[in-house]
Amino acid sequence: MEENTNSTIPFYFPKEYKSIVSIIGIGGGAGRIVNEMQVYEFLKRYLYVFDMNRKEMEELSLPHKYLIGTDELGSGKNKRFAESECKKTLQGLDRITSKILSCFIVCLGGGTGEGYIKTFLQKSVEIGTKLKLLVVTLPHASEGIEKRNNALRLLQSLEELVDAIYVVDYDTLPCNTLPGLFKEGNRRIIEFVKTLVGSIVNRGVLCKSGKTRRAA
């Protein structure tokens, strides 16, 4: 498979992967969060984004971004379609996913993230990643009760695949507008990941205890 020289790289993965950490954003919202993490120089080499929407991907400045799907227009909020495309076209994830710590970031409520995440986590389990961390946002009630309940059910089903979950629940954040909620949620996720990964790559610390869950 040849490397594509466009800014968005479909279906190309490094030949070798030796990093102790992978920070993987799945879907448009998570991609924007991961893109913001570049402000921290020590995180840059660990950042990856996967999405189905070429336009969204081309707005990101990350060097490692991967387009999945054939029409490049996104999932249309269709979780089953995203899941099918992910399983059909995703190759080489074992070269991206770290065997030490893999941090998967997903904004639940969107078709791409919800459709991809189980496949990504299952692959991480298969390759024997020591610590699998799931970082998620939960939709605000104003976005629809059904959408929120579906996200909660999916989150519960993913617990057995990970070692830890960090949750940012938009319903609990002290903001009065959706843009304000998203901004604060992004800030909390970035700060959490920065602190966690910094403690590992800067100090060589990696502790794996039982499964934990932290809600922001």
mmCIF file of C-alpha atoms in Angstrom, residues 18-213:
data_model
loop_
_atom_site.group_PDB
_atom_site.id
_atom_site.type_symbol
_atom_site.label_atom_id
_atom_site.label_comp_id
_atom_site.label_asym_id
_atom_site.label_seq_id
_atom_site.Cartn_x
_atom_site.Cartn_y
_atom_site.Cartn_z
ATOM 1 C CA LYS A 18 7.732 1.612 18.888
ATOM 2 C CA SER A 19 6.101 4.319 20.976
ATOM 3 C CA ILE A 20 4.954 3.522 24.506
ATOM 4 C CA VAL A 21 1.859 5.720 24.095
ATOM 5 C CA SER A 22 -0.859 6.216 21.478
ATOM 6 C CA ILE A 23 -3.482 8.963 21.750
ATOM 7 C CA ILE A 24 -6.180 8.194 19.206
ATOM 8 C CA GLY A 25 -9.100 10.491 18.436
ATOM 9 C CA ILE A 26 -12.029 8.842 16.659
ATOM 10 C CA GLY A 27 -14.546 11.003 14.777
ATOM 11 C CA GLY A 28 -14.787 14.722 14.043
ATOM 12 C CA GLY A 29 -15.252 16.050 17.579
ATOM 13 C CA ALA A 30 -12.490 13.899 19.041
ATOM 14 C CA GLY A 31 -10.245 14.788 16.113
ATOM 15 C CA ARG A 32 -10.522 18.474 16.935
ATOM 16 C CA ILE A 33 -9.666 17.766 20.569
ATOM 17 C CA VAL A 34 -6.567 15.765 19.630
ATOM 18 C CA ASN A 35 -5.564 18.436 17.137
ATOM 19 C CA GLU A 36 -5.529 21.008 19.973
ATOM 20 C CA MET A 37 -3.117 18.805 21.947
ATOM 21 C CA GLN A 38 -0.336 19.726 19.539
ATOM 22 C CA VAL A 39 0.245 22.857 21.602
ATOM 23 C CA TYR A 40 2.142 20.546 23.976
ATOM 24 C CA GLU A 41 5.317 19.638 22.138
ATOM 25 C CA PHE A 42 5.917 16.397 24.049
ATOM 26 C CA LEU A 43 2.518 15.021 22.954
ATOM 27 C CA LYS A 44 2.892 15.556 19.191
ATOM 28 C CA ARG A 45 4.491 12.246 18.347
ATOM 29 C CA TYR A 46 1.699 10.288 20.036
ATOM 30 C CA LEU A 47 -1.331 11.877 18.326
ATOM 31 C CA TYR A 48 -3.541 10.135 15.742
ATOM 32 C CA VAL A 49 -6.989 10.834 14.317
ATOM 33 C CA PHE A 50 -9.430 8.620 12.394
ATOM 34 C CA ASP A 51 -12.540 9.938 10.654
ATOM 35 C CA MET A 52 -14.845 9.349 7.682
ATOM 36 C CA ASN A 53 -15.189 12.986 6.605
ATOM 37 C CA ARG A 54 -12.426 14.317 4.349
ATOM 38 C CA LYS A 55 -13.422 17.961 4.826
ATOM 39 C CA GLU A 56 -13.178 17.654 8.616
ATOM 40 C CA MET A 57 -9.835 15.907 8.333
ATOM 41 C CA GLU A 58 -8.338 18.522 6.047
ATOM 42 C CA GLU A 59 -9.087 21.184 8.671
ATOM 43 C CA LEU A 60 -6.701 19.425 11.075
ATOM 44 C CA SER A 61 -2.981 20.163 11.069
ATOM 45 C CA LEU A 62 -1.932 16.816 12.536
ATOM 46 C CA PRO A 63 0.572 14.797 10.490
ATOM 47 C CA HIS A 64 -1.058 11.469 11.450
ATOM 48 C CA LYS A 65 -4.695 11.447 10.316
ATOM 49 C CA TYR A 66 -6.425 8.577 8.598
ATOM 50 C CA LEU A 67 -9.524 8.595 6.441
ATOM 51 C CA ILE A 68 -11.761 5.539 6.561
ATOM 52 C CA GLY A 69 -14.647 4.836 4.188
ATOM 53 C CA THR A 70 -15.150 5.167 0.474
ATOM 54 C CA ASP A 71 -17.376 8.223 0.016
ATOM 55 C CA GLU A 72 -15.338 10.516 2.340
ATOM 56 C CA LEU A 73 -18.517 12.351 3.398
ATOM 57 C CA GLY A 74 -18.821 11.051 6.937
ATOM 58 C CA SER A 75 -21.100 8.538 8.583
ATOM 59 C CA GLY A 76 -24.305 10.549 8.342
ATOM 60 C CA LYS A 77 -24.645 9.804 12.068
ATOM 61 C CA ASN A 78 -25.220 6.170 11.100
ATOM 62 C CA LYS A 79 -23.412 4.075 13.680
ATOM 63 C CA ARG A 80 -23.929 0.776 11.836
ATOM 64 C CA PHE A 81 -22.587 2.182 8.576
ATOM 65 C CA ALA A 82 -19.506 3.520 10.360
ATOM 66 C CA GLU A 83 -18.930 0.183 12.063
ATOM 67 C CA SER A 84 -19.192 -1.652 8.745
ATOM 68 C CA GLU A 85 -16.744 0.706 7.010
ATOM 69 C CA CYS A 86 -14.314 0.458 9.903
ATOM 70 C CA LYS A 87 -14.223 -3.335 9.821
ATOM 71 C CA LYS A 88 -14.017 -3.424 6.031
ATOM 72 C CA THR A 89 -11.217 -0.953 5.436
ATOM 73 C CA LEU A 90 -9.193 -0.549 8.618
ATOM 74 C CA GLN A 91 -5.738 -2.100 8.312
ATOM 75 C CA GLY A 92 -2.564 -1.908 10.336
ATOM 76 C CA LEU A 93 -4.114 -0.648 13.578
ATOM 77 C CA ASP A 94 -1.653 -2.830 15.465
ATOM 78 C CA ARG A 95 1.109 -0.526 14.164
ATOM 79 C CA ILE A 96 -0.624 2.511 15.668
ATOM 80 C CA THR A 97 -1.921 1.075 18.923
ATOM 81 C CA SER A 98 0.734 1.052 21.621
ATOM 82 C CA LYS A 99 1.371 -2.113 23.594
ATOM 83 C CA ILE A 100 1.900 -0.030 26.745
ATOM 84 C CA LEU A 101 -0.777 2.690 26.883
ATOM 85 C CA SER A 102 -3.439 3.420 24.286
ATOM 86 C CA CYS A 103 -5.786 6.314 24.983
ATOM 87 C CA PHE A 104 -8.922 6.356 22.820
ATOM 88 C CA ILE A 105 -10.887 9.620 22.696
ATOM 89 C CA VAL A 106 -14.501 9.596 21.477
ATOM 90 C CA CYS A 107 -17.352 12.104 21.583
ATOM 91 C CA LEU A 108 -20.327 9.798 22.061
ATOM 92 C CA GLY A 109 -23.464 10.716 20.167
ATOM 93 C CA GLY A 110 -21.802 10.815 16.739
ATOM 94 C CA GLY A 111 -22.022 7.968 14.243
ATOM 95 C CA THR A 112 -18.316 7.693 13.446
ATOM 96 C CA GLY A 113 -17.012 7.516 16.987
ATOM 97 C CA GLU A 114 -19.748 5.195 18.195
ATOM 98 C CA GLY A 115 -19.319 2.959 15.141
ATOM 99 C CA TYR A 116 -15.536 2.698 15.367
ATOM 100 C CA ILE A 117 -14.780 2.510 19.050
ATOM 101 C CA LYS A 118 -15.580 -1.141 19.773
ATOM 102 C CA THR A 119 -13.454 -2.348 16.842
ATOM 103 C CA PHE A 120 -10.541 -0.190 18.005
ATOM 104 C CA LEU A 121 -10.781 -1.429 21.590
ATOM 105 C CA GLN A 122 -11.065 -5.065 20.524
ATOM 106 C CA LYS A 123 -7.902 -4.690 18.445
ATOM 107 C CA SER A 124 -6.139 -3.176 21.436
ATOM 108 C CA VAL A 125 -7.185 -6.178 23.520
ATOM 109 C CA GLU A 126 -5.961 -8.563 20.805
ATOM 110 C CA ILE A 127 -2.473 -7.084 20.657
ATOM 111 C CA GLY A 128 -2.177 -7.157 24.449
ATOM 112 C CA THR A 129 -2.030 -3.450 25.296
ATOM 113 C CA LYS A 130 -1.150 -3.190 28.988
ATOM 114 C CA LEU A 131 -3.356 -0.168 29.736
ATOM 115 C CA LYS A 132 -6.375 0.711 27.629
ATOM 116 C CA LEU A 133 -7.860 4.087 28.517
ATOM 117 C CA LEU A 134 -11.175 5.312 27.141
ATOM 118 C CA VAL A 135 -11.869 9.055 27.266
ATOM 119 C CA VAL A 136 -15.426 10.033 26.313
ATOM 120 C CA THR A 137 -17.848 12.934 26.303
ATOM 121 C CA LEU A 138 -21.541 12.318 26.928
ATOM 122 C CA PRO A 139 -24.150 14.320 24.999
ATOM 123 C CA HIS A 140 -26.057 17.062 26.783
ATOM 124 C CA ALA A 141 -29.740 16.328 27.436
ATOM 125 C CA SER A 142 -30.667 19.197 25.118
ATOM 126 C CA GLU A 143 -29.193 17.211 22.214
ATOM 127 C CA GLY A 144 -31.924 14.591 22.697
ATOM 128 C CA ILE A 145 -32.731 12.077 25.420
ATOM 129 C CA GLU A 146 -32.546 9.134 23.030
ATOM 130 C CA LYS A 147 -29.098 10.206 21.831
ATOM 131 C CA ARG A 148 -27.876 10.514 25.415
ATOM 132 C CA ASN A 149 -29.377 7.185 26.518
ATOM 133 C CA ASN A 150 -27.834 5.402 23.534
ATOM 134 C CA ALA A 151 -24.441 6.852 24.468
ATOM 135 C CA LEU A 152 -24.817 5.691 28.065
ATOM 136 C CA ARG A 153 -25.717 2.170 26.964
ATOM 137 C CA LEU A 154 -22.747 2.015 24.616
ATOM 138 C CA LEU A 155 -20.415 3.262 27.325
ATOM 139 C CA GLN A 156 -21.613 0.539 29.670
ATOM 140 C CA SER A 157 -21.001 -2.115 27.020
ATOM 141 C CA LEU A 158 -17.411 -0.919 26.523
ATOM 142 C CA GLU A 159 -16.355 -1.167 30.161
ATOM 143 C CA GLU A 160 -15.183 -4.771 29.892
ATOM 144 C CA LEU A 161 -12.796 -3.856 27.057
ATOM 145 C CA VAL A 162 -10.850 -1.149 28.908
ATOM 146 C CA ASP A 163 -8.870 -0.677 32.086
ATOM 147 C CA ALA A 164 -10.010 2.853 32.846
ATOM 148 C CA ILE A 165 -12.609 5.354 31.663
ATOM 149 C CA TYR A 166 -12.512 9.134 31.969
ATOM 150 C CA VAL A 167 -15.928 10.706 31.376
ATOM 151 C CA VAL A 168 -16.778 14.316 30.642
ATOM 152 C CA ASP A 169 -20.544 14.648 31.027
ATOM 153 C CA TYR A 170 -21.835 17.820 29.367
ATOM 154 C CA ASP A 171 -24.880 17.730 31.645
ATOM 155 C CA THR A 172 -22.691 18.427 34.670
ATOM 156 C CA LEU A 173 -20.478 21.216 33.310
ATOM 157 C CA PRO A 174 -21.055 24.779 34.595
ATOM 158 C CA CYS A 175 -21.784 26.348 31.190
ATOM 159 C CA ASN A 176 -24.961 27.833 29.732
ATOM 160 C CA THR A 177 -24.388 27.291 25.993
ATOM 161 C CA LEU A 178 -23.396 24.296 23.870
ATOM 162 C CA PRO A 179 -20.262 26.052 22.515
ATOM 163 C CA GLY A 180 -19.297 26.788 26.112
ATOM 164 C CA LEU A 181 -19.869 23.157 27.093
ATOM 165 C CA PHE A 182 -17.754 21.879 24.220
ATOM 166 C CA LYS A 183 -14.930 24.297 24.994
ATOM 167 C CA GLU A 184 -14.870 23.357 28.682
ATOM 168 C CA GLY A 185 -15.134 19.653 27.884
ATOM 169 C CA ASN A 186 -12.222 19.887 25.464
ATOM 170 C CA ARG A 187 -10.163 21.723 28.060
ATOM 171 C CA ARG A 188 -10.761 19.054 30.686
ATOM 172 C CA ILE A 189 -9.887 16.207 28.345
ATOM 173 C CA ILE A 190 -6.712 17.883 27.125
ATOM 174 C CA GLU A 191 -5.600 18.659 30.675
ATOM 175 C CA PHE A 192 -6.307 15.093 31.815
ATOM 176 C CA VAL A 193 -4.448 13.466 28.912
ATOM 177 C CA LYS A 194 -1.549 15.914 29.185
ATOM 178 C CA THR A 195 -1.117 15.150 32.881
ATOM 179 C CA LEU A 196 -1.454 11.393 32.495
ATOM 180 C CA VAL A 197 0.828 10.986 29.492
ATOM 181 C CA GLY A 198 3.308 13.471 30.920
ATOM 182 C CA SER A 199 3.633 11.350 34.050
ATOM 183 C CA ILE A 200 4.477 8.343 31.892
ATOM 184 C CA VAL A 201 6.775 9.719 29.214
ATOM 185 C CA ASN A 202 8.552 12.245 31.439
ATOM 186 C CA ARG A 203 8.988 10.081 34.505
ATOM 187 C CA GLY A 204 8.702 6.544 33.185
ATOM 188 C CA VAL A 205 5.759 5.829 35.469
ATOM 189 C CA LEU A 206 3.139 3.286 34.463
ATOM 190 C CA CYS A 207 0.903 1.723 37.066
ATOM 191 C CA LYS A 208 -1.901 -0.643 36.226
ATOM 192 C CA SER A 209 -4.386 -1.315 38.951
ATOM 193 C CA GLY A 210 -7.998 -2.473 38.725
ATOM 194 C CA LYS A 211 -10.551 -0.974 36.392
ATOM 195 C CA THR A 212 -11.449 2.533 37.387
ATOM 196 C CA ARG A 213 -13.811 5.180 36.167
#
